[in-house]
Amino acid sequence: QKEVEQDPGPLSVPEGAIVSLNCTYSNSAFQYFMWYRQYSRKGPELLMYTYSSGNKEDGRFTAQVDKSSKYISLFIRDSQPSDSATYLCATRTDSWGKLQFGAGTQVVVTP
Amino acid sequence: DVKVTQSSRYLVKRTGEKVFLECVQDMDHENMFWYRQDPGLGLRLIYFSYDVKMKEKGDIPEGYSVSREKKERFSLILESASTNQTSMYLCASSLGRTGNEKLFFGSGTQLSVL
């Protein structure tokens, strides 16, 4: 069983809709949580990170972590066609721990 | 902006060949990583290095080796390529070792082993 599980999609939404992405993880020692975005034929780039539980907002993006249920979420409000990409969640225990990635969810925002 | 450059975008090799994948970063980062990315499996760590001439095994090191002779360059070596090593290979670098350190990725090398 993978340490981080993520539905691969694809997830297709109309422009302007809210995109809801999530991951589950098994190791309760994970403390740092990240979301990376990967456009086609490009490497991933860091979108957001959070430490421990709670919410973090950055423009149209909101990241949530619920450590009690081992659940990570990313919400994209007012989605745009330029948000079409694969979104990967990632987590680690501490600064010395290896980063564990989910498989990535492909998102398609249709005009 | 940090730039991580991978030497080849596409590579086709034959079974049994020795394959070198090169990666160079231009921001004096301490840490460098090699991942492979396969559909449904996500990113899996092959090897990483926290300093020149240092290397550590990741989750799937079998069939691979690495070399870091200079701080900016990290090479992945497939000693004898096999068809199950057909994959997208991504190099990454990061500045230090904090829990939320940002990884900077190259654009990847799509390797096909025939």
GROMACS .gro file of C-alpha atoms in nm:
model
  225
    1GLN     CA    1   0.000   0.000   0.000
    2LYS     CA    2   0.129   0.339  -0.096
    3GLU     CA    3   0.184   0.587   0.184
    4VAL     CA    4  -0.004   0.858  -0.005
    5GLU     CA    5  -0.313   0.777  -0.211
    6GLN     CA    6  -0.456   1.009  -0.474
    7ASP     CA    7  -0.727   0.954  -0.733
    8PRO     CA    8  -0.566   0.990  -1.079
    9GLY     CA    9  -0.879   1.136  -1.243
   10PRO     CA   10  -0.918   1.288  -1.492
   11LEU     CA   11  -1.137   1.544  -1.324
   12SER     CA   12  -1.321   1.758  -1.576
   13VAL     CA   13  -1.493   2.080  -1.467
   14PRO     CA   14  -1.642   2.381  -1.648
   15GLU     CA   15  -1.465   2.714  -1.627
   16GLY     CA   16  -1.559   2.902  -1.312
   17ALA     CA   17  -1.638   2.591  -1.107
   18ILE     CA   18  -1.465   2.494  -0.785
   19VAL     CA   19  -1.209   2.219  -0.822
   20SER     CA   20  -1.177   1.989  -0.523
   21LEU     CA   21  -0.875   1.760  -0.496
   22ASN     CA   22  -0.776   1.532  -0.213
   23CYS     CA   23  -0.527   1.278  -0.087
   24THR     CA   24  -0.521   1.035   0.200
   25TYR     CA   25  -0.211   0.918   0.379
   26SER     CA   26  -0.127   0.640   0.619
   27ASN     CA   27   0.167   0.764   0.827
   28SER     CA   28   0.052   0.972   1.122
   29ALA     CA   29   0.406   1.111   1.156
   30PHE     CA   30   0.370   1.322   0.840
   31GLN     CA   31   0.383   1.689   0.935
   32TYR     CA   32   0.461   1.884   0.617
   33PHE     CA   33   0.212   1.886   0.332
   34MET     CA   34   0.258   2.024  -0.015
   35TRP     CA   35   0.078   2.055  -0.346
   36TYR     CA   36   0.270   2.059  -0.671
   37ARG     CA   37   0.126   2.148  -1.012
   38GLN     CA   38   0.259   1.988  -1.328
   39TYR     CA   39   0.175   2.113  -1.675
   40SER     CA   40   0.207   1.878  -1.969
   41ARG     CA   41   0.570   1.814  -2.069
   42LYS     CA   42   0.699   2.014  -1.772
   43GLY     CA   43   0.836   1.930  -1.430
   44PRO     CA   44   0.623   1.983  -1.118
   45GLU     CA   45   0.631   2.320  -0.946
   46LEU     CA   46   0.541   2.395  -0.585
   47LEU     CA   47   0.197   2.547  -0.552
   48MET     CA   48   0.134   2.552  -0.177
   49TYR     CA   49   0.260   2.406   0.147
   50THR     CA   50   0.121   2.375   0.498
   51TYR     CA   51   0.257   2.256   0.827
   52SER     CA   52   0.048   2.029   1.049
   53SER     CA   53  -0.330   2.073   1.048
   54GLY     CA   54  -0.527   2.371   0.931
   55ASN     CA   55  -0.604   2.583   0.627
   56LYS     CA   56  -0.389   2.800   0.407
   57GLU     CA   57  -0.519   3.033   0.140
   58ASP     CA   58  -0.333   3.189  -0.151
   59GLY     CA   59  -0.548   3.372  -0.401
   60ARG     CA   60  -0.785   3.124  -0.562
   61PHE     CA   61  -0.616   2.827  -0.394
   62THR     CA   62  -0.691   2.684  -0.050
   63ALA     CA   63  -0.505   2.393   0.106
   64GLN     CA   64  -0.649   2.202   0.399
   65VAL     CA   65  -0.499   1.935   0.621
   66ASP     CA   66  -0.700   1.722   0.861
   67LYS     CA   67  -0.448   1.514   1.054
   68SER     CA   68  -0.716   1.337   1.257
   69SER     CA   69  -0.851   1.174   0.942
   70LYS     CA   70  -0.520   1.183   0.749
   71TYR     CA   71  -0.679   1.382   0.469
   72ILE     CA   72  -0.525   1.654   0.249
   73SER     CA   73  -0.733   1.879   0.026
   74LEU     CA   74  -0.677   2.147  -0.236
   75PHE     CA   75  -0.956   2.373  -0.358
   76ILE     CA   76  -0.934   2.593  -0.665
   77ARG     CA   77  -1.200   2.863  -0.685
   78ASP     CA   78  -1.313   3.025  -1.008
   79SER     CA   79  -1.122   2.769  -1.211
   80GLN     CA   80  -0.963   2.876  -1.540
   81PRO     CA   81  -0.855   2.675  -1.844
   82SER     CA   82  -0.497   2.764  -1.742
   83ASP     CA   83  -0.553   2.554  -1.427
   84SER     CA   84  -0.564   2.242  -1.645
   85ALA     CA   85  -0.271   2.037  -1.517
   86THR     CA   86  -0.184   1.742  -1.298
   87TYR     CA   87  -0.185   1.818  -0.926
   88LEU     CA   88   0.035   1.612  -0.696
   89CYS     CA   89   0.013   1.606  -0.320
   90ALA     CA   90   0.330   1.542  -0.124
   91THR     CA   91   0.416   1.496   0.241
   92ARG     CA   92   0.708   1.423   0.472
   93THR     CA   93   0.769   1.359   0.840
   94ASP     CA   94   1.037   1.621   0.905
   95SER     CA   95   1.322   1.800   0.733
   96TRP     CA   96   1.521   1.476   0.720
   97GLY     CA   97   1.236   1.265   0.589
   98LYS     CA   98   1.193   1.178   0.224
   99LEU     CA   99   0.914   1.349   0.038
  100GLN     CA  100   0.632   1.106  -0.046
  101PHE     CA  101   0.424   1.195  -0.352
  102GLY     CA  102   0.074   1.093  -0.449
  103ALA     CA  103   0.017   0.964  -0.802
  104GLY     CA  104  -0.130   1.298  -0.916
  105THR     CA  105  -0.480   1.398  -1.031
  106GLN     CA  106  -0.527   1.527  -1.384
  107VAL     CA  107  -0.759   1.828  -1.396
  108VAL     CA  108  -0.921   1.958  -1.714
  109VAL     CA  109  -1.103   2.292  -1.703
  110THR     CA  110  -1.320   2.336  -2.009
  111PRO     CA  111  -1.408   2.686  -2.140
  112ASP     CA  112   1.473   3.200  -1.127
  113VAL     CA  113   1.631   2.867  -1.050
  114LYS     CA  114   1.696   2.665  -1.355
  115VAL     CA  115   1.733   2.288  -1.353
  116THR     CA  116   1.844   2.163  -1.692
  117GLN     CA  117   1.824   1.803  -1.805
  118SER     CA  118   2.045   1.723  -2.100
  119SER     CA  119   1.792   1.536  -2.314
  120ARG     CA  120   1.417   1.569  -2.358
  121TYR     CA  121   1.376   1.234  -2.530
  122LEU     CA  122   1.611   0.939  -2.535
  123VAL     CA  123   1.581   0.598  -2.703
  124LYS     CA  124   1.820   0.323  -2.598
  125ARG     CA  125   1.853  -0.050  -2.646
  126THR     CA  126   1.837  -0.315  -2.377
  127GLY     CA  127   2.176  -0.365  -2.216
  128GLU     CA  128   2.315  -0.023  -2.305
  129LYS     CA  129   2.473   0.198  -2.042
  130VAL     CA  130   2.272   0.520  -2.017
  131PHE     CA  131   2.373   0.854  -1.869
  132LEU     CA  132   2.118   1.117  -1.773
  133GLU     CA  133   2.267   1.454  -1.688
  134CYS     CA  134   2.123   1.728  -1.471
  135VAL     CA  135   2.265   2.073  -1.398
  136GLN     CA  136   2.129   2.340  -1.161
  137ASP     CA  137   2.243   2.700  -1.161
  138MET     CA  138   2.150   2.824  -0.812
  139ASP     CA  139   2.415   2.670  -0.588
  140HIS     CA  140   2.165   2.433  -0.430
  141GLU     CA  141   2.295   2.181  -0.180
  142ASN     CA  142   2.049   1.904  -0.255
  143MET     CA  143   1.978   1.718  -0.576
  144PHE     CA  144   1.736   1.437  -0.651
  145TRP     CA  145   1.646   1.191  -0.924
  146TYR     CA  146   1.286   1.071  -0.956
  147ARG     CA  147   1.107   0.858  -1.208
  148GLN     CA  148   0.743   0.923  -1.292
  149ASP     CA  149   0.511   0.652  -1.418
  150PRO     CA  150   0.135   0.670  -1.478
  151GLY     CA  151  -0.058   0.568  -1.169
  152LEU     CA  152   0.256   0.547  -0.956
  153GLY     CA  153   0.349   0.911  -0.929
  154LEU     CA  154   0.700   1.026  -0.847
  155ARG     CA  155   0.934   0.773  -0.696
  156LEU     CA  156   1.271   0.869  -0.554
  157ILE     CA  157   1.568   0.686  -0.704
  158TYR     CA  158   1.870   0.857  -0.547
  159PHE     CA  159   1.951   1.185  -0.382
  160SER     CA  160   2.256   1.381  -0.275
  161TYR     CA  161   2.300   1.638   0.000
  162ASP     CA  162   2.655   1.731  -0.088
  163VAL     CA  163   2.925   1.683  -0.346
  164LYS     CA  164   3.045   1.324  -0.365
  165MET     CA  165   2.765   1.215  -0.131
  166LYS     CA  166   2.474   1.000  -0.237
  167GLU     CA  167   2.192   0.818  -0.067
  168LYS     CA  168   1.950   0.557  -0.192
  169GLY     CA  169   1.590   0.648  -0.240
  170ASP     CA  170   1.296   0.412  -0.262
  171ILE     CA  171   1.385   0.238  -0.590
  172PRO     CA  172   1.766   0.244  -0.640
  173GLU     CA  173   1.800  -0.101  -0.797
  174GLY     CA  174   1.950  -0.088  -1.144
  175TYR     CA  175   2.066   0.273  -1.104
  176SER     CA  176   2.371   0.457  -0.979
  177VAL     CA  177   2.455   0.826  -0.949
  178SER     CA  178   2.751   1.057  -0.956
  179ARG     CA  179   2.797   1.402  -0.808
  180GLU     CA  180   3.149   1.526  -0.872
  181LYS     CA  181   3.050   1.894  -0.879
  182LYS     CA  182   2.787   2.074  -0.676
  183GLU     CA  183   2.583   2.182  -0.975
  184ARG     CA  184   2.578   1.850  -1.160
  185PHE     CA  185   2.405   1.525  -1.070
  186SER     CA  186   2.415   1.231  -1.309
  187LEU     CA  187   2.193   0.924  -1.315
  188ILE     CA  188   2.344   0.610  -1.464
  189LEU     CA  189   2.160   0.303  -1.585
  190GLU     CA  190   2.433   0.042  -1.585
  191SER     CA  191   2.249  -0.197  -1.817
  192ALA     CA  192   1.921  -0.056  -1.940
  193SER     CA  193   1.614  -0.277  -1.928
  194THR     CA  194   1.266  -0.230  -2.073
  195ASN     CA  195   1.116  -0.178  -1.725
  196GLN     CA  196   1.329   0.134  -1.696
  197THR     CA  197   1.127   0.302  -1.970
  198SER     CA  198   0.993   0.605  -1.789
  199MET     CA  199   0.998   0.981  -1.743
  200TYR     CA  200   1.300   1.081  -1.535
  201LEU     CA  201   1.290   1.405  -1.339
  202CYS     CA  202   1.580   1.577  -1.172
  203ALA     CA  203   1.521   1.824  -0.888
  204SER     CA  204   1.723   2.046  -0.659
  205SER     CA  205   1.659   2.231  -0.334
  206LEU     CA  206   1.846   2.485  -0.127
  207GLY     CA  207   1.853   2.342   0.225
  208ARG     CA  208   1.689   2.092   0.454
  209THR     CA  209   1.371   2.227   0.603
  210GLY     CA  210   1.040   2.047   0.625
  211ASN     CA  211   0.881   2.262   0.358
  212GLU     CA  212   1.180   2.307   0.132
  213LYS     CA  213   1.082   2.377  -0.225
  214LEU     CA  214   1.195   2.136  -0.491
  215PHE     CA  215   1.280   2.283  -0.830
  216PHE     CA  216   1.233   2.032  -1.110
  217GLY     CA  217   1.374   2.004  -1.458
  218SER     CA  218   1.143   1.938  -1.752
  219GLY     CA  219   1.222   1.568  -1.754
  220THR     CA  220   1.379   1.311  -1.986
  221GLN     CA  221   1.145   1.060  -2.146
  222LEU     CA  222   1.354   0.744  -2.177
  223SER     CA  223   1.243   0.455  -2.395
  224VAL     CA  224   1.436   0.129  -2.370
  225LEU     CA  225   1.371  -0.105  -2.661
   0.00000   0.00000   0.00000
